[in-house]
Tab-separated table of C-alpha atoms in Angstrom:
chain	number	residue	atom	x	y	z
A	1	ARG	CA	71.088	144.735	69.408
A	2	ALA	CA	71.886	145.884	65.893
A	3	GLY	CA	70.844	149.422	66.844
A	4	ASP	CA	74.026	149.795	68.924
A	5	LEU	CA	76.207	149.596	65.841
A	6	GLY	CA	77.513	152.825	64.357
A	7	PRO	CA	76.523	154.104	60.918
A	8	LEU	CA	78.833	154.346	57.928
A	9	ARG	CA	80.361	157.266	56.055
A	10	ARG	CA	82.202	157.344	52.772
A	11	ASP	CA	85.919	158.078	53.023
A	12	MET	CA	88.547	157.850	50.261
A	13	GLY	CA	86.620	155.548	47.981
A	14	GLY	CA	85.735	153.010	50.650
A	15	LEU	CA	83.732	152.641	53.816
A	16	VAL	CA	85.211	153.843	57.094
A	17	GLY	CA	83.650	153.227	60.505
A	18	ALA	CA	82.413	155.499	63.263
A	19	ALA	CA	79.860	155.011	65.990
A	20	GLY	CA	77.285	157.494	67.096
A	21	GLU	CA	76.510	159.218	63.785
A	22	GLY	CA	73.132	159.374	62.063
A	23	GLY	CA	71.441	156.537	60.218
A	24	SER	CA	68.792	154.064	61.205
A	25	ALA	CA	68.857	150.390	62.003
A	26	GLY	CA	66.020	149.783	59.570
A	27	SER	CA	67.663	151.387	56.541
A	28	PRO	CA	67.621	149.119	53.509
A	29	PRO	CA	70.810	147.248	52.633
A	30	GLY	CA	71.155	148.919	49.248
A	31	ALA	CA	70.859	152.477	50.635
A	32	ALA	CA	74.586	153.105	50.378
A	33	ALA	CA	76.040	156.374	49.278
A	34	PRO	CA	76.757	155.761	45.612
A	35	GLY	CA	80.348	155.612	44.441
A	36	ALA	CA	81.682	156.400	41.000
A	37	GLY	CA	79.184	155.506	38.306
A	38	GLY	CA	76.297	155.150	40.748
A	39	GLN	CA	77.752	151.963	42.238
A	40	PRO	CA	77.829	151.507	46.030
A	41	PRO	CA	81.278	152.040	47.546
A	42	GLN	CA	83.433	148.970	47.989
A	43	ALA	CA	84.832	148.372	51.479
A	44	ARG	CA	88.518	147.635	51.856
A	45	GLY	CA	89.675	145.062	54.405
A	46	ASP	CA	91.561	147.590	56.527
A	47	GLU	CA	88.678	149.987	57.059
A	48	VAL	CA	85.872	149.990	59.583
A	49	PRO	CA	82.390	150.730	58.195
A	50	GLU	CA	80.908	154.188	58.785
A	51	VAL	CA	78.481	156.732	57.097
A	52	GLY	CA	75.002	156.240	55.935
A	53	HIS	CA	75.054	152.491	56.691
A	54	ARG	CA	75.196	150.443	59.764
A	55	VAL	CA	77.658	147.570	60.034
A	56	GLY	CA	74.926	145.179	58.908
A	57	ALA	CA	74.418	147.042	55.647
A	58	ALA	CA	78.177	147.088	55.074
A	59	LEU	CA	78.237	143.315	55.598
A	60	ARG	CA	75.414	142.960	53.089
A	61	LEU	CA	77.394	144.986	50.529
A	62	LEU	CA	80.433	142.805	51.162
A	63	ALA	CA	78.312	139.683	50.756
A	64	LEU	CA	77.226	140.938	47.351
A	65	ARG	CA	80.696	142.033	46.191
A	66	LEU	CA	83.044	139.354	47.536
A	67	GLN	CA	84.443	136.843	45.073
A	68	LYS	CA	85.250	134.060	47.561
A	69	SER	CA	82.089	132.114	48.262
A	70	ARG	CA	83.031	131.203	51.848
A	71	LEU	CA	83.495	134.866	52.795
A	72	ARG	CA	80.310	135.787	50.942
A	73	VAL	CA	78.339	133.181	52.903
A	74	LEU	CA	79.930	134.369	56.173
A	75	CYS	CA	79.035	138.028	55.558
A	76	ALA	CA	75.512	137.143	54.435
A	77	GLY	CA	74.993	134.971	57.524
A	78	ILE	CA	76.160	137.684	59.918
A	79	TRP	CA	74.047	140.241	58.066
A	80	SER	CA	70.922	138.103	58.343
A	81	ARG	CA	71.486	137.593	62.068
A	82	LEU	CA	71.950	141.331	62.543
A	83	GLY	CA	68.658	141.789	60.698
A	84	GLU	CA	67.029	139.455	63.218
A	85	GLY	CA	68.093	141.847	65.982
A	86	GLN	CA	71.157	140.051	67.305
A	87	SER	CA	74.189	142.046	68.359
A	88	LEU	CA	77.334	141.882	66.237
A	89	SER	CA	79.170	139.784	68.836
A	90	VAL	CA	76.321	137.251	69.052
A	91	ALA	CA	75.983	137.116	65.260
A	92	MET	CA	79.716	136.515	64.907
A	93	GLY	CA	79.583	133.977	67.751
A	94	ASN	CA	77.564	131.684	65.493
A	95	TYR	CA	80.812	131.083	63.567
A	96	PRO	CA	83.223	129.704	66.209
A	97	LYS	CA	85.598	128.294	63.581
A	98	VAL	CA	86.136	131.806	62.210
A	99	PHE	CA	85.980	134.064	65.280
A	100	ASP	CA	87.723	133.111	68.512
A	101	GLY	CA	86.359	133.865	71.968
A	102	GLN	CA	88.790	136.716	72.613
A	103	THR	CA	87.688	138.562	69.479
A	104	LEU	CA	84.023	138.052	70.334
A	105	ASN	CA	84.557	139.292	73.904
A	106	LEU	CA	86.367	142.410	72.658
A	107	ILE	CA	83.539	143.174	70.226
A	108	ALA	CA	80.936	142.605	72.953
A	109	ALA	CA	82.836	145.004	75.230
A	110	GLY	CA	82.969	147.565	72.420
A	111	GLU	CA	79.226	147.242	71.895
A	112	ALA	CA	78.560	147.651	75.606
A	113	THR	CA	80.766	150.741	75.949
A	114	GLY	CA	79.852	152.332	72.621
A	115	ASN	CA	83.445	152.090	71.381
A	116	ILE	CA	82.827	149.497	68.688
A	117	ARG	CA	84.727	151.515	66.074
A	118	ASP	CA	87.863	151.709	68.230
A	119	VAL	CA	87.655	148.008	69.035
A	120	LEU	CA	87.243	147.050	65.375
A	121	GLU	CA	90.129	149.299	64.332
A	122	ARG	CA	92.382	147.761	66.980
A	123	LEU	CA	91.376	144.245	65.937
A	124	ILE	CA	92.106	145.087	62.301
A	125	SER	CA	95.475	146.521	63.315
A	126	HIS	CA	96.271	143.468	65.447
A	127	PHE	CA	95.376	140.950	62.754
A	128	THR	CA	97.252	142.952	60.104
A	129	GLU	CA	100.377	143.043	62.282
A	130	GLN	CA	100.000	139.336	63.034
A	131	LYS	CA	99.768	138.508	59.314
A	132	GLU	CA	102.810	140.669	58.552
A	133	PHE	CA	104.792	138.971	61.343
A	134	LYS	CA	103.946	135.527	59.969
A	135	ARG	CA	104.999	136.628	56.484
A	136	LYS	CA	108.332	137.939	57.800
A	137	LEU	CA	108.897	134.788	59.854
A	138	VAL	CA	108.305	132.525	56.853
A	139	SER	CA	110.604	134.591	54.651
A	140	ALA	CA	113.288	134.668	57.369
A	141	MET	CA	113.138	130.882	57.776
A	142	ALA	CA	113.266	130.130	54.031
A	143	TYR	CA	117.065	130.471	53.629
A	144	PRO	CA	118.047	128.375	56.699
A	145	LEU	CA	115.556	125.701	55.636
A	146	PHE	CA	117.010	125.687	52.126
A	147	ILE	CA	120.558	125.277	53.532
A	148	CYS	CA	119.421	122.400	55.788
A	149	VAL	CA	117.765	120.599	52.867
A	150	ILE	CA	120.924	120.972	50.761
A	151	ALA	CA	123.104	119.707	53.657
A	152	VAL	CA	120.880	116.645	54.175
A	153	GLY	CA	120.971	116.000	50.424
A	154	VAL	CA	124.780	116.138	50.386
A	155	VAL	CA	125.026	113.721	53.335
A	156	ILE	CA	122.569	111.298	51.707
A	157	PHE	CA	124.495	111.505	48.411
A	158	PHE	CA	127.767	110.830	50.236
A	159	VAL	CA	126.428	107.861	52.230
A	160	LEU	CA	124.457	106.180	49.452
A	161	PHE	CA	126.588	106.879	46.375
A	162	LEU	CA	130.123	108.016	47.182
A	163	LEU	CA	130.895	105.889	50.237
A	164	PRO	CA	130.125	102.527	48.536
A	165	ARG	CA	132.347	103.467	45.568
A	166	LEU	CA	135.177	104.503	47.872
A	167	GLN	CA	134.799	101.239	49.798
A	168	THR	CA	135.094	99.142	46.630
A	169	LEU	CA	138.106	101.229	45.499
A	170	LEU	CA	139.893	100.802	48.827
A	171	SER	CA	139.146	97.046	48.973
A	172	SER	CA	140.479	96.577	45.411
A	173	LEU	CA	143.736	98.315	46.426
A	174	GLY	CA	144.117	95.829	49.262
A	175	GLY	CA	143.190	98.129	52.114
């Protein structure tokens, strides 16, 4: 039920989410509050849609503005399913390679309880922290991996190049 999704409001140059404010499920996708120069506001990845738009309209705006074609197709597909009357969790469930079951269940629970904004904010926070942790882990493992590669290179150099030369030198000395 797309009508359960909260409307959008403009906040700090982007879209920020909140449930339970005005707006209608049938509002046209381009009915965004205009940004600077009459352009619709551009949503940032760390914000939940709010004001004047429902989540479906925000997805439509993203589908129009995104540069990566795969994300554009994803947003447009979810938007079209929301337009058909499916709930956000069901619309996202049509993309199992992108959204895991836990995420879909959390969104469905948020829709059922009317706390979709809180759920989306927590999911954004979780995925942001997870991405930051992976980045820190990779950077922390870079130096030890570099040292291991150098050590293996030194051993290979010693076994394949230095050891045969030392063996011929020792055999020529009579040892």
